[in-house]
PDB file of C-alpha atoms and ligand atoms in Angstrom:
ATOM      1  CA  MET X1239       0.249   0.152  -0.086  1.00 96.00           C
ATOM      2  CA  ASN X1240       1.505   3.441  -1.522  1.00 98.00           C
ATOM      3  CA  LEU X1241       0.148   6.141   0.512  1.00 98.00           C
ATOM      4  CA  MET X1242       0.271   9.862   1.221  1.00 98.00           C
ATOM      5  CA  LEU X1243      -1.083  12.158   4.271  1.00 98.00           C
ATOM      6  CA  PHE X1244      -1.780  15.398   3.145  1.00 98.00           C
ATOM      7  CA  GLY X1245      -2.934  18.568   4.875  1.00 98.00           C
ATOM      8  CA  ALA X1246      -1.690  21.837   6.433  1.00 98.00           C
ATOM      9  CA  PRO X1247       1.270  22.068   8.818  1.00 98.00           C
ATOM     10  CA  GLY X1248      -0.196  20.703  12.331  1.00 98.00           C
ATOM     11  CA  ALA X1249      -3.458  19.093  10.601  1.00 98.00           C
ATOM     12  CA  GLY X1250      -2.672  15.463  12.346  1.00 98.00           C
ATOM     13  CA  LYS X1251      -0.587  13.904   9.727  1.00 98.00           C
ATOM     14  CA  GLY X1252       2.455  12.439  11.869  1.00 96.00           C
ATOM     15  CA  THR X1253      -0.226  11.379  14.491  1.00 96.00           C
ATOM     16  CA  GLN X1254      -2.159   9.481  12.141  1.00 97.00           C
ATOM     17  CA  ALA X1255       0.646   8.044  10.460  1.00 96.00           C
ATOM     18  CA  LYS X1256       1.588   6.271  13.815  1.00 93.00           C
ATOM     19  CA  PHE X1257      -1.779   4.103  13.134  1.00 95.00           C
ATOM     20  CA  LEU X1258      -1.139   3.351   9.622  1.00 97.00           C
ATOM     21  CA  ILE X1259       2.245   2.236  10.463  1.00 96.00           C
ATOM     22  CA  GLU X1260       0.852  -0.683  12.627  1.00 94.00           C
ATOM     23  CA  LYS X1261      -1.801  -1.380  10.763  1.00 95.00           C
ATOM     24  CA  TYR X1262       0.032  -1.803   7.475  1.00 96.00           C
ATOM     25  CA  ASN X1263       3.367  -2.334   8.672  1.00 97.00           C
ATOM     26  CA  ILE X1264       4.733   0.159   6.271  1.00 98.00           C
ATOM     27  CA  PRO X1265       7.649   2.655   7.103  1.00 97.00           C
ATOM     28  CA  GLN X1266       6.329   6.777   7.691  1.00 97.00           C
ATOM     29  CA  ILE X1267       8.698   8.790   5.610  1.00 98.00           C
ATOM     30  CA  SER X1268       8.633  12.453   6.885  1.00 97.00           C
ATOM     31  CA  THR X1269      10.709  14.564   5.150  1.00 98.00           C
ATOM     32  CA  GLY X1270      10.332  17.131   8.063  1.00 96.00           C
ATOM     33  CA  ASP X1271      11.564  14.328  10.321  1.00 94.00           C
ATOM     34  CA  ILE X1272      14.294  13.608   7.634  1.00 96.00           C
ATOM     35  CA  LEU X1273      15.672  17.511   7.496  1.00 97.00           C
ATOM     36  CA  ARG X1274      15.531  17.784  11.388  1.00 95.00           C
ATOM     37  CA  ALA X1275      17.491  14.651  11.651  1.00 95.00           C
ATOM     38  CA  ALA X1276      20.207  15.930   8.979  1.00 97.00           C
ATOM     39  CA  ILE X1277      20.371  19.267  11.158  1.00 96.00           C
ATOM     40  CA  ALA X1278      20.885  17.179  14.587  1.00 94.00           C
ATOM     41  CA  ASP X1279      23.763  15.674  12.356  1.00 97.00           C
ATOM     42  CA  LYS X1280      25.046  18.929  11.326  1.00 98.00           C
ATOM     43  CA  THR X1281      25.183  17.781   7.781  1.00 98.00           C
ATOM     44  CA  ASP X1282      25.959  20.274   5.006  1.00 97.00           C
ATOM     45  CA  MET X1283      22.152  19.813   3.666  1.00 97.00           C
ATOM     46  CA  GLY X1284      20.868  20.151   7.188  1.00 97.00           C
ATOM     47  CA  MET X1285      22.627  23.530   7.934  1.00 97.00           C
ATOM     48  CA  GLU X1286      21.313  24.800   4.450  1.00 97.00           C
ATOM     49  CA  ALA X1287      17.851  23.289   5.118  1.00 98.00           C
ATOM     50  CA  LYS X1288      17.748  25.131   8.640  1.00 97.00           C
ATOM     51  CA  LYS X1289      17.619  28.369   7.361  1.00 97.00           C
ATOM     52  CA  PHE X1290      14.445  27.994   5.547  1.00 98.00           C
ATOM     53  CA  MET X1291      12.730  26.145   8.438  1.00 97.00           C
ATOM     54  CA  ASP X1292      13.443  28.453  11.044  1.00 95.00           C
ATOM     55  CA  GLU X1293      11.845  30.847   8.918  1.00 95.00           C
ATOM     56  CA  GLY X1294       8.468  28.860   8.167  1.00 96.00           C
ATOM     57  CA  LYS X1295       9.590  28.477   4.340  1.00 97.00           C
ATOM     58  CA  LEU X1296       9.789  25.499   2.296  1.00 98.00           C
ATOM     59  CA  VAL X1297      13.142  23.764   1.715  1.00 98.00           C
ATOM     60  CA  PRO X1298      14.092  24.184  -2.012  1.00 98.00           C
ATOM     61  CA  ASP X1299      12.409  21.279  -4.406  1.00 98.00           C
ATOM     62  CA  SER X1300      15.895  19.634  -5.384  1.00 97.00           C
ATOM     63  CA  THR X1301      17.079  18.845  -1.842  1.00 98.00           C
ATOM     64  CA  ILE X1302      13.633  17.453  -0.765  1.00 98.00           C
ATOM     65  CA  ILE X1303      13.258  15.366  -4.234  1.00 98.00           C
ATOM     66  CA  GLY X1304      16.921  14.299  -3.592  1.00 97.00           C
ATOM     67  CA  ILE X1305      16.215  13.144  -0.229  1.00 97.00           C
ATOM     68  CA  ILE X1306      12.999  11.104  -1.052  1.00 98.00           C
ATOM     69  CA  LYS X1307      14.591   9.435  -4.290  1.00 97.00           C
ATOM     70  CA  ASP X1308      17.322   7.752  -1.884  1.00 97.00           C
ATOM     71  CA  ARG X1309      14.853   7.205   0.898  1.00 98.00           C
ATOM     72  CA  LEU X1310      12.373   5.283  -1.538  1.00 97.00           C
ATOM     73  CA  ALA X1311      15.047   2.909  -2.758  1.00 96.00           C
ATOM     74  CA  GLU X1312      15.697   1.761   0.696  1.00 97.00           C
ATOM     75  CA  SER X1313      14.627  -1.944   1.438  1.00 97.00           C
ATOM     76  CA  ASP X1314      11.928  -1.311   3.897  1.00 97.00           C
ATOM     77  CA  CYS X1315       9.740   0.539   1.321  1.00 97.00           C
ATOM     78  CA  LYS X1316       9.153  -2.586  -1.189  1.00 95.00           C
ATOM     79  CA  ASP X1317       6.106  -3.249   0.089  1.00 95.00           C
ATOM     80  CA  GLY X1318       4.403   0.398   0.649  1.00 98.00           C
ATOM     81  CA  PHE X1319       4.991   3.575   2.529  1.00 98.00           C
ATOM     82  CA  ILE X1320       3.169   6.470   3.928  1.00 98.00           C
ATOM     83  CA  LEU X1321       4.563   9.719   2.904  1.00 98.00           C
ATOM     84  CA  ASP X1322       3.799  12.575   5.293  1.00 98.00           C
ATOM     85  CA  GLY X1323       4.469  16.061   4.505  1.00 97.00           C
ATOM     86  CA  PHE X1324       5.887  15.259   0.754  1.00 98.00           C
ATOM     87  CA  PRO X1325       5.273  16.302  -1.458  1.00 98.00           C
ATOM     88  CA  ARG X1326       4.354  20.256  -1.002  1.00 98.00           C
ATOM     89  CA  THR X1327       5.132  21.545  -4.293  1.00 98.00           C
ATOM     90  CA  LEU X1328       3.564  20.584  -7.942  1.00 98.00           C
ATOM     91  CA  PRO X1329       7.264  20.037  -8.899  1.00 98.00           C
ATOM     92  CA  GLN X1330       7.736  17.823  -6.075  1.00 98.00           C
ATOM     93  CA  ALA X1331       4.366  16.070  -6.796  1.00 98.00           C
ATOM     94  CA  GLU X1332       5.577  15.681 -10.705  1.00 98.00           C
ATOM     95  CA  SER X1333       8.971  14.233  -9.619  1.00 98.00           C
ATOM     96  CA  LEU X1334       7.182  11.756  -7.147  1.00 98.00           C
ATOM     97  CA  ASN X1335       5.036  10.688 -10.247  1.00 98.00           C
ATOM     98  CA  GLU X1336       8.279  10.001 -12.397  1.00 98.00           C
ATOM     99  CA  LEU X1337      10.166   8.224  -9.936  1.00 97.00           C
ATOM    100  CA  MET X1338       7.213   5.677  -8.571  1.00 98.00           C
ATOM    101  CA  SER X1339       6.574   4.939 -12.669  1.00 98.00           C
ATOM    102  CA  ASP X1340      10.309   4.241 -12.527  1.00 97.00           C
ATOM    103  CA  MET X1341      10.199   1.976  -9.623  1.00 96.00           C
ATOM    104  CA  GLY X1342       7.205   0.243 -11.506  1.00 97.00           C
ATOM    105  CA  ILE X1343       4.620   1.549  -8.662  1.00 97.00           C
ATOM    106  CA  SER X1344       1.860   4.001  -8.123  1.00 97.00           C
ATOM    107  CA  LEU X1345      -0.005   5.875  -5.336  1.00 98.00           C
ATOM    108  CA  ASP X1346      -2.981   3.841  -3.922  1.00 98.00           C
ATOM    109  CA  ARG X1347      -4.362   6.830  -1.995  1.00 98.00           C
ATOM    110  CA  VAL X1348      -3.952  10.601  -0.728  1.00 98.00           C
ATOM    111  CA  ILE X1349      -5.573  11.054   2.455  1.00 98.00           C
ATOM    112  CA  SER X1350      -6.357  14.583   2.923  1.00 98.00           C
ATOM    113  CA  LEU X1351      -6.635  15.836   6.865  1.00 98.00           C
ATOM    114  CA  ASN X1352      -8.999  19.124   6.460  1.00 98.00           C
ATOM    115  CA  VAL X1353      -8.659  21.325   9.421  1.00 98.00           C
ATOM    116  CA  PRO X1354      -9.197  25.492   8.940  1.00 97.00           C
ATOM    117  CA  ASP X1355      -6.697  27.979   9.330  1.00 97.00           C
ATOM    118  CA  GLU X1356      -8.074  29.128  12.905  1.00 96.00           C
ATOM    119  CA  LEU X1357      -7.566  25.855  14.380  1.00 97.00           C
ATOM    120  CA  ILE X1358      -4.057  25.081  13.115  1.00 97.00           C
ATOM    121  CA  VAL X1359      -2.290  27.929  15.331  1.00 95.00           C
ATOM    122  CA  GLY X1360      -3.370  26.159  18.669  1.00 96.00           C
ATOM    123  CA  ARG X1361      -2.331  22.935  17.379  1.00 97.00           C
ATOM    124  CA  ILE X1362       1.138  24.065  16.454  1.00 97.00           C
ATOM    125  CA  THR X1363       1.665  26.123  19.316  1.00 96.00           C
ATOM    126  CA  GLY X1364       0.445  23.472  21.675  1.00 97.00           C
ATOM    127  CA  ARG X1365       2.420  20.673  20.097  1.00 98.00           C
ATOM    128  CA  ARG X1366       5.137  18.637  22.045  1.00 97.00           C
ATOM    129  CA  VAL X1367       7.130  16.246  20.140  1.00 96.00           C
ATOM    130  CA  CYS X1368       9.599  13.404  21.213  1.00 94.00           C
ATOM    131  CA  PRO X1369      12.809  13.461  19.159  1.00 90.00           C
ATOM    132  CA  LYS X1370      13.408  10.069  19.800  1.00 89.00           C
ATOM    133  CA  CYS X1371      10.369   8.342  18.681  1.00 88.00           C
ATOM    134  CA  GLY X1372       8.715  11.366  16.609  1.00 88.00           C
ATOM    135  CA  ALA X1373       5.606  10.969  18.947  1.00 91.00           C
ATOM    136  CA  SER X1374       3.483  14.329  18.497  1.00 94.00           C
ATOM    137  CA  LEU X1375       1.187  14.914  21.739  1.00 96.00           C
ATOM    138  CA  HIS X1376      -0.378  18.386  22.589  1.00 97.00           C
ATOM    139  CA  VAL X1377      -0.705  20.160  25.602  1.00 97.00           C
ATOM    140  CA  GLU X1378      -4.426  20.437  25.816  1.00 96.00           C
ATOM    141  CA  PHE X1379      -5.755  17.962  23.145  1.00 95.00           C
ATOM    142  CA  ASN X1380      -3.460  14.657  23.460  1.00 94.00           C
ATOM    143  CA  PRO X1381      -1.348  15.452  26.723  1.00 96.00           C
ATOM    144  CA  SER X1382       0.995  12.825  27.820  1.00 97.00           C
ATOM    145  CA  LYS X1383       0.644  11.283  31.316  1.00 97.00           C
ATOM    146  CA  GLU X1384       3.468  12.775  32.689  1.00 96.00           C
ATOM    147  CA  GLU X1385       4.580  16.187  31.677  1.00 93.00           C
ATOM    148  CA  LYS X1386       7.635  16.428  29.390  1.00 96.00           C
ATOM    149  CA  VAL X1387       7.888  12.810  29.206  1.00 97.00           C
ATOM    150  CA  CYS X1388       6.831  10.782  26.201  1.00 97.00           C
ATOM    151  CA  ASP X1389       4.305   8.177  26.881  1.00 95.00           C
ATOM    152  CA  TYR X1390       5.508   5.701  24.321  1.00 92.00           C
ATOM    153  CA  CYS X1391       9.304   5.820  24.659  1.00 95.00           C
ATOM    154  CA  GLY X1392       9.927   7.759  27.945  1.00 97.00           C
ATOM    155  CA  GLY X1393      11.811  10.406  25.836  1.00 97.00           C
ATOM    156  CA  GLU X1394      11.821  13.932  26.808  1.00 97.00           C
ATOM    157  CA  LEU X1395       8.967  15.995  25.110  1.00 98.00           C
ATOM    158  CA  ILE X1396      10.252  19.648  23.427  1.00 97.00           C
ATOM    159  CA  ILE X1397       9.005  22.316  21.794  1.00 97.00           C
ATOM    160  CA  ARG X1398       9.930  22.316  18.009  1.00 95.00           C
ATOM    161  CA  LYS X1399      11.818  25.418  17.221  1.00 92.00           C
ATOM    162  CA  ASP X1400       9.672  26.525  14.112  1.00 94.00           C
ATOM    163  CA  ASP X1401       6.438  25.802  16.194  1.00 96.00           C
ATOM    164  CA  ASN X1402       5.835  29.676  17.295  1.00 94.00           C
ATOM    165  CA  ALA X1403       2.961  31.399  16.171  1.00 91.00           C
ATOM    166  CA  GLU X1404       5.268  33.755  14.275  1.00 91.00           C
ATOM    167  CA  THR X1405       6.561  31.083  12.002  1.00 95.00           C
ATOM    168  CA  VAL X1406       2.971  29.293  11.812  1.00 96.00           C
ATOM    169  CA  LYS X1407       1.927  32.624   9.734  1.00 95.00           C
ATOM    170  CA  SER X1408       4.619  31.825   7.027  1.00 97.00           C
ATOM    171  CA  ARG X1409       3.862  28.145   7.315  1.00 97.00           C
ATOM    172  CA  LEU X1410       0.291  28.569   6.676  1.00 98.00           C
ATOM    173  CA  GLU X1411       0.785  30.892   3.509  1.00 97.00           C
ATOM    174  CA  ALA X1412       3.244  28.577   2.090  1.00 98.00           C
ATOM    175  CA  TYR X1413       0.670  25.751   2.456  1.00 98.00           C
ATOM    176  CA  HIS X1414      -2.254  27.921   0.386  1.00 98.00           C
ATOM    177  CA  ALA X1415       0.422  29.357  -1.893  1.00 98.00           C
ATOM    178  CA  GLN X1416       2.492  26.013  -2.709  1.00 98.00           C
ATOM    179  CA  THR X1417       1.004  23.021  -1.084  1.00 98.00           C
ATOM    180  CA  ALA X1418      -2.704  23.423  -1.935  1.00 98.00           C
ATOM    181  CA  PRO X1419      -2.794  23.551  -5.774  1.00 98.00           C
ATOM    182  CA  LEU X1420      -1.966  19.591  -5.276  1.00 98.00           C
ATOM    183  CA  ILE X1421      -5.814  19.291  -4.403  1.00 98.00           C
ATOM    184  CA  ASP X1422      -6.656  19.632  -8.065  1.00 98.00           C
ATOM    185  CA  PHE X1423      -3.352  17.474  -9.154  1.00 98.00           C
ATOM    186  CA  TYR X1424      -4.385  14.490  -6.951  1.00 98.00           C
ATOM    187  CA  THR X1425      -7.959  14.476  -7.452  1.00 98.00           C
ATOM    188  CA  ASN X1426      -7.418  14.630 -11.088  1.00 98.00           C
ATOM    189  CA  MET X1427      -5.354  11.495 -10.517  1.00 98.00           C
ATOM    190  CA  ASN X1428      -8.518   9.909  -8.843  1.00 98.00           C
ATOM    191  CA  VAL X1429      -6.853   9.187  -5.603  1.00 98.00           C
ATOM    192  CA  PHE X1430      -7.527  12.079  -3.068  1.00 98.00           C
ATOM    193  CA  THR X1431      -9.930  11.391  -0.382  1.00 98.00           C
ATOM    194  CA  GLU X1432     -10.763  14.451   2.304  1.00 98.00           C
ATOM    195  CA  LEU X1433     -11.444  13.778   5.836  1.00 98.00           C
ATOM    196  CA  ASP X1434     -12.738  16.074   8.393  1.00 98.00           C
ATOM    197  CA  GLY X1435      -9.636  16.468  10.848  1.00 98.00           C
ATOM    198  CA  THR X1436     -11.242  18.359  13.309  1.00 98.00           C
ATOM    199  CA  LYS X1437     -12.817  15.510  14.834  1.00 98.00           C
ATOM    200  CA  ASP X1438     -10.950  13.578  18.117  1.00 96.00           C
ATOM    201  CA  VAL X1439      -7.721  11.703  17.184  1.00 96.00           C
ATOM    202  CA  SER X1440      -9.492   8.617  17.391  1.00 97.00           C
ATOM    203  CA  GLU X1441     -12.509   9.245  15.270  1.00 98.00           C
ATOM    204  CA  VAL X1442     -10.160  10.748  12.439  1.00 98.00           C
ATOM    205  CA  THR X1443      -8.164   7.146  12.556  1.00 98.00           C
ATOM    206  CA  LYS X1444     -11.527   5.338  12.231  1.00 98.00           C
ATOM    207  CA  ASP X1445     -12.633   7.374   9.328  1.00 98.00           C
ATOM    208  CA  MET X1446      -9.099   6.988   7.804  1.00 98.00           C
ATOM    209  CA  ILE X1447      -9.237   3.003   8.295  1.00 97.00           C
ATOM    210  CA  GLU X1448     -12.430   3.082   6.943  1.00 97.00           C
ATOM    211  CA  SER X1449     -11.785   4.876   3.796  1.00 97.00           C
ATOM    212  CA  LEU X1450      -8.899   2.693   3.071  1.00 96.00           C
ATOM    213  CA  SER X1451     -10.972  -0.443   3.366  1.00 91.00           C
TER     214      SER X1451
HETATM  215  P1  ADP V1876       4.749  20.152   9.779  1.00 82.93           P
HETATM  216  O1  ADP V1876       4.307  18.931   9.845  1.00 82.93           O
HETATM  217  O2  ADP V1876       4.255  21.071  10.928  1.00 82.93           O
HETATM  218  O3  ADP V1876       4.123  21.115   8.716  1.00 82.93           O
HETATM  219  P2  ADP V1876       7.335  19.142   9.036  1.00 82.93           P
HETATM  220  O4  ADP V1876       7.937  18.619   9.942  1.00 82.93           O
HETATM  221  O5  ADP V1876       6.322  18.489   7.936  1.00 82.93           O
HETATM  222  O6  ADP V1876       5.926  20.372   9.578  1.00 82.93           O
HETATM  223  O7  ADP V1876       7.820  20.114   8.037  1.00 82.93           O
HETATM  224  C1  ADP V1876       8.797  21.173   8.898  1.00 82.93           C
HETATM  225  C2  ADP V1876       9.512  22.116   8.064  1.00 82.93           C
HETATM  226  O8  ADP V1876      10.421  21.335   7.156  1.00 82.93           O
HETATM  227  C3  ADP V1876       8.554  22.999   6.899  1.00 82.93           C
HETATM  228  O9  ADP V1876       8.302  24.033   7.460  1.00 82.93           O
HETATM  229  C4  ADP V1876       9.597  22.868   5.442  1.00 82.93           C
HETATM  230  O10 ADP V1876      10.504  24.347   5.941  1.00 82.93           O
HETATM  231  C5  ADP V1876      10.319  21.520   5.761  1.00 82.93           C
HETATM  232  N1  ADP V1876       9.798  20.834   4.882  1.00 82.93           N
HETATM  233  C6  ADP V1876       9.234  19.568   5.114  1.00 82.93           C
HETATM  234  N2  ADP V1876       8.927  18.670   4.408  1.00 82.93           N
HETATM  235  C7  ADP V1876       9.188  19.608   3.066  1.00 82.93           C
HETATM  236  C8  ADP V1876       9.108  19.465   1.606  1.00 82.93           C
HETATM  237  N3  ADP V1876       8.154  18.379   1.249  1.00 82.93           N
HETATM  238  N4  ADP V1876       9.375  20.768   0.955  1.00 82.93           N
HETATM  239  C9  ADP V1876       9.920  21.506   1.313  1.00 82.93           C
HETATM  240  N5  ADP V1876      10.171  21.859   2.643  1.00 82.93           N
HETATM  241  C10 ADP V1876       9.875  20.804   3.503  1.00 82.93           C
HETATM  242  P1  ADP V1877       1.137  17.397  11.342  1.00 82.93           P
HETATM  243  O1  ADP V1877       2.131  16.272  10.982  1.00 82.93           O
HETATM  244  O2  ADP V1877       0.033  17.364  10.303  1.00 82.93           O
HETATM  245  O3  ADP V1877       2.169  18.530  11.191  1.00 82.93           O
HETATM  246  P2  ADP V1877       0.779  16.332  14.071  1.00 82.93           P
HETATM  247  O4  ADP V1877       0.166  14.941  13.922  1.00 82.93           O
HETATM  248  O5  ADP V1877       2.217  16.661  14.557  1.00 82.93           O
HETATM  249  O6  ADP V1877       0.382  17.522  12.760  1.00 82.93           O
HETATM  250  O7  ADP V1877      -0.359  17.130  14.844  1.00 82.93           O
HETATM  251  C1  ADP V1877      -0.241  18.608  15.399  1.00 82.93           C
HETATM  252  C2  ADP V1877      -0.764  18.511  16.995  1.00 82.93           C
HETATM  253  O8  ADP V1877      -2.020  18.709  16.829  1.00 82.93           O
HETATM  254  C3  ADP V1877       0.180  17.763  17.622  1.00 82.93           C
HETATM  255  O9  ADP V1877       0.173  18.399  18.832  1.00 82.93           O
HETATM  256  C4  ADP V1877      -0.926  16.898  18.000  1.00 82.93           C
HETATM  257  O10 ADP V1877      -1.017  15.927  18.982  1.00 82.93           O
HETATM  258  C5  ADP V1877      -2.595  17.485  17.598  1.00 82.93           C
HETATM  259  N1  ADP V1877      -3.616  16.589  17.325  1.00 82.93           N
HETATM  260  C6  ADP V1877      -3.358  15.539  16.024  1.00 82.93           C
HETATM  261  N2  ADP V1877      -4.688  15.258  15.715  1.00 82.93           N
HETATM  262  C7  ADP V1877      -5.425  16.093  16.548  1.00 82.93           C
HETATM  263  C8  ADP V1877      -6.882  15.853  16.319  1.00 82.93           C
HETATM  264  N3  ADP V1877      -7.504  15.174  15.502  1.00 82.93           N
HETATM  265  N4  ADP V1877      -7.497  16.803  17.129  1.00 82.93           N
HETATM  266  C9  ADP V1877      -6.683  17.825  18.219  1.00 82.93           C
HETATM  267  N5  ADP V1877      -5.240  17.778  18.052  1.00 82.93           N
HETATM  268  C10 ADP V1877      -4.679  16.936  17.289  1.00 82.93           C
HETATM  269 ZN1   ZN V1878       8.921   9.131  22.446  1.00 82.93          ZN
END
């Protein structure tokens, strides 16, 4: 199963990806996580990408496409994968189609989690993430049992550097200007399914699993 989770920053893609990993036993490919790992490793690519990420701007397509090309070639992707936060521009979507067609595979479904901008700000500013296992919790909507401790792995929960009210604005602008055009692109490919992402986490999961069966 080759899936993609689509939606604004903070729509719940990472949260829902965790359930798909378990259900289908396929890896989540988050370009955001890969970029943050490169920053932690202080690679040239990471240092270059950081400038864009700190400002809430998209990282250049050439960097992102290179990352995905390498990642899809890894052996754990052979039975499928969940794309999370990629593609975010038309050139990225076109490159993905080309890449997948070269690999003899195609996208089974793009699941869009629809959440209006007004709700996004609260989701992003209250987000607490676990750098160790990638869990994405929320101080109000999805709190950890113990403050600052990840429920899943015991790691320390942190606030992402770009999760502030200032950066959210530019990230939403980038989403509407550069990413939203992909809605038509994937609707035309007949793979686009829209879900109400404002429901509780467990309800969204239920709708998502239902839409895939
Ligand atoms: P969120 O889930 O909150 O949108 P991500 O972890 O997906 O955050 O992305 C964090 C940042 O990494 C983005 O704001 C952007 O700068 C960069 N980024 C991640 N994925 C892409 C992509 N596919 N294209 C361009 N930039 C990306
Ligand atoms: P994305 O990967 O799309 O950027 P996340 O999965 O990281 O989004 O979710 C953003 C924030 O919103 C996190 O703090 C998460 O715990 C919270 N969240 C996710 N889904 C929901 C939901 N259905 N209702 C309320 N809060 C949610
Ligand atoms: Zn964790």
